Short mmCIF file of C-alpha atoms in Angstrom, two decimals:
data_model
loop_
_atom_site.label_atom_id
_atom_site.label_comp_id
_atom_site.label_asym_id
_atom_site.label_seq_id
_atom_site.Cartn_x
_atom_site.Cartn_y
_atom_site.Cartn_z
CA UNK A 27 100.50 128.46 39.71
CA UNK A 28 97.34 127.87 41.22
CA UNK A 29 96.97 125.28 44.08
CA UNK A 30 95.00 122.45 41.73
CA UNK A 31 98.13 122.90 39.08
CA UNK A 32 100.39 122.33 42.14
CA UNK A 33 98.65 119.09 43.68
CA UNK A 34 99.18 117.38 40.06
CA UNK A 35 102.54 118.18 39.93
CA UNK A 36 102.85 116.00 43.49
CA UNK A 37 104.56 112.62 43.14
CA UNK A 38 102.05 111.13 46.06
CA UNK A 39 99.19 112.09 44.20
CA UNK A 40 100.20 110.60 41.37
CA UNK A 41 100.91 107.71 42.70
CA UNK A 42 97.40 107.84 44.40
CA UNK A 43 96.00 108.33 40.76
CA UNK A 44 97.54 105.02 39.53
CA UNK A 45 96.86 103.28 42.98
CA UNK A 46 93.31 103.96 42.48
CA UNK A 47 92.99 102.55 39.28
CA UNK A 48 95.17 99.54 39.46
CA UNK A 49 92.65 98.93 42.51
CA UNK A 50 89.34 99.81 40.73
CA UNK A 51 90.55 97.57 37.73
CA UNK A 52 91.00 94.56 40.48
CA UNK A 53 87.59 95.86 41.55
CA UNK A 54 85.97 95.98 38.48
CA UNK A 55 87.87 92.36 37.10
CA UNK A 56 86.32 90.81 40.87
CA UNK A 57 83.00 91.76 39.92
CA UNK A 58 83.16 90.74 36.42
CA UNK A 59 84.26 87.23 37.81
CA UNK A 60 81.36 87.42 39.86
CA UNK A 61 79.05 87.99 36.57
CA UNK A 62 80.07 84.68 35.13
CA UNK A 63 77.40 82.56 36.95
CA UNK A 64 74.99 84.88 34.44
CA UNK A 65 76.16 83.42 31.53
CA UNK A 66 74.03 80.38 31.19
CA UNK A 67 70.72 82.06 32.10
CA UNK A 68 70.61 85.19 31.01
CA UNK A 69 73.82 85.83 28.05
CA UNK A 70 72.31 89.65 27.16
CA UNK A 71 71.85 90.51 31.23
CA UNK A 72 75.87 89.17 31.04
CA UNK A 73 77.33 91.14 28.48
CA UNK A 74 75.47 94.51 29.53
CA UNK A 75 76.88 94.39 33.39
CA UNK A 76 80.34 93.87 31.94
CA UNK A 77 80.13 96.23 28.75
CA UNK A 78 78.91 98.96 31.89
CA UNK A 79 81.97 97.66 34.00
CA UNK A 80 84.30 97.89 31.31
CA UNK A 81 83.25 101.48 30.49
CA UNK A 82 83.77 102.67 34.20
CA UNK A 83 87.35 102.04 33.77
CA UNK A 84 88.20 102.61 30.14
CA UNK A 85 86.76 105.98 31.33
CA UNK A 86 89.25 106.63 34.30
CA UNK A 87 91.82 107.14 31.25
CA UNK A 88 89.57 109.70 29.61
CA UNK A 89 88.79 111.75 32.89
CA UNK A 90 92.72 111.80 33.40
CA UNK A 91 93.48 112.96 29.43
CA UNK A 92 90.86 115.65 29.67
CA UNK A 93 91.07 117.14 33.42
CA UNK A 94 94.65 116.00 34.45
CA UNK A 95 96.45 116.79 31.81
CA UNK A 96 94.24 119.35 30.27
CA UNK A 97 94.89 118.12 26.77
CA UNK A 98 92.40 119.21 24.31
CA UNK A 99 91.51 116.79 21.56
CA UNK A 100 89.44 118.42 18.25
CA UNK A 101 87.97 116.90 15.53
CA UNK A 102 87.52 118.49 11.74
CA UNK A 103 84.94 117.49 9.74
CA UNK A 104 81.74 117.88 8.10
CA UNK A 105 78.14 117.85 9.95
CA UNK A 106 77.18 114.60 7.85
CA UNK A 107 80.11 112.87 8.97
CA UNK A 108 79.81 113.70 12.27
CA UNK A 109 75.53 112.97 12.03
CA UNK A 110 76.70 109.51 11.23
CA UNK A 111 78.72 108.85 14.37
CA UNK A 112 77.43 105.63 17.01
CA UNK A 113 75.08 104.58 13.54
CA UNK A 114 77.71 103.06 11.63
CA UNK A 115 80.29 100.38 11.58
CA UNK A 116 83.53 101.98 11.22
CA UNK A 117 87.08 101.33 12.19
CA UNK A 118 89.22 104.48 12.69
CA UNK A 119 93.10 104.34 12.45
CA UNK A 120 95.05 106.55 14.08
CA UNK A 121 98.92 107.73 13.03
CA UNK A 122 100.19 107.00 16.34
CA UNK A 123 103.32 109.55 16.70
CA UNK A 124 103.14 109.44 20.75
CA UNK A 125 102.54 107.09 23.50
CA UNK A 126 98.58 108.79 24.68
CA UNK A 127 97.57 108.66 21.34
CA UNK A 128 95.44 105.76 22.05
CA UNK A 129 93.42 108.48 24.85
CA UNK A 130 93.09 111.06 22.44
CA UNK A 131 90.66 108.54 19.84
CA UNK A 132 89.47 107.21 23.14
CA UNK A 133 88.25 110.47 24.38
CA UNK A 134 86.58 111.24 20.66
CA UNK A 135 84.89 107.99 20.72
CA UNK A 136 83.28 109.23 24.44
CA UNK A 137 82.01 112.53 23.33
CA UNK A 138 80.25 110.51 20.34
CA UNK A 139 79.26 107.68 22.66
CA UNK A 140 80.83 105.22 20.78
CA UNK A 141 83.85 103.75 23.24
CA UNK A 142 85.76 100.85 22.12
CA UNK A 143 89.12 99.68 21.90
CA UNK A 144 91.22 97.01 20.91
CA UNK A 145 93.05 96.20 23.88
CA UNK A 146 96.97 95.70 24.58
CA UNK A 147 97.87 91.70 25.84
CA UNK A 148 100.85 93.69 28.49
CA UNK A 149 97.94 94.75 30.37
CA UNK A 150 96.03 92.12 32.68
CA UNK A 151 93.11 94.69 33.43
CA UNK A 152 92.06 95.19 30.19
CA UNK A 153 92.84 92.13 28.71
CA UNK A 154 90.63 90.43 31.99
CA UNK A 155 87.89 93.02 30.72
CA UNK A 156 88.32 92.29 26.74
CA UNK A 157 87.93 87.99 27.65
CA UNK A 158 84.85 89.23 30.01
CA UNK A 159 83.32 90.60 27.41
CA UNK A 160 83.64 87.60 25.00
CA UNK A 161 86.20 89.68 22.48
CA UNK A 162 89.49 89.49 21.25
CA UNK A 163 89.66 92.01 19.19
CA UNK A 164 87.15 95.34 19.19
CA UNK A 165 84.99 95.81 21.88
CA UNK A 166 81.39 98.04 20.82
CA UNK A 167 79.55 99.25 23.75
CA UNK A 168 76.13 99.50 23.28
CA UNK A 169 73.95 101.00 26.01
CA UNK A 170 70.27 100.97 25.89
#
């Protein structure tokens, strides 16, 4: 066992891990406050500060399915399919047999650039991020 597989088997650290983003999500929810005198001048300036905020956390959860855990998520199908990814509207449903599931479409939506989710009401951060960002129910992130 090499020394990074030992430090993420370390109770402290993983507590640091979900310190860090329970904090950053505070963070990120401050800022977003902040952001609200936009809304009456500038509504575009508005949602693209808080579609970037949201992404810096909705991303924490990738970086921890993909390094942490060192779960690999792979797609099959066809190069037209694939071609057609981030220029259509789609809705993918996922058979949800385990609790990360959610992480695994997450992370395929961030290789393909096309992160969105339709956030849980239990939790405050990303429900404070979904009302932010003027949705209830899918949020698209478009960055130009």
């Amino acid at each position: 066992m090499g020394l990074l597989a030992y430090l993420k088997t370390q109770f402290i650290l993983q507590l640091l891990l979900g310190f860090v983003f329970v904090v950053s999500g505070l963070i990120i929810n401050f800022i977003q406050l902040l952001t609200c005198v936009l809304w009456p001048f500038n509504k575009q300036l508005y949602r693209r500060i808080n579609t970037r905020l949201s992404y810096s956390l909705w991303s924490q959860l990738v970086m921890l399915l993909e390094w942490w855990s060192g779960t690999e998520c792979t797609l099959y199908t066809d190069q037209v399919t694939v071609d057609k990814f981030g220029k259509e509207h789609v809705i993918i449903i996922l058979n949800h047999n385990y609790e990360i599931d959610f992480l695994c479409g997450w992370t395929m939506c961030e290789r393909y650039g096309v992160l969105g989710v339709k956030s849980d009401d239990s939790l405050d951060t990303f429900t404070s991020i979904r009302k932010f960002l003027e949705n209830v129910g899918l949020v698209q992130q478009e960055f130009e």
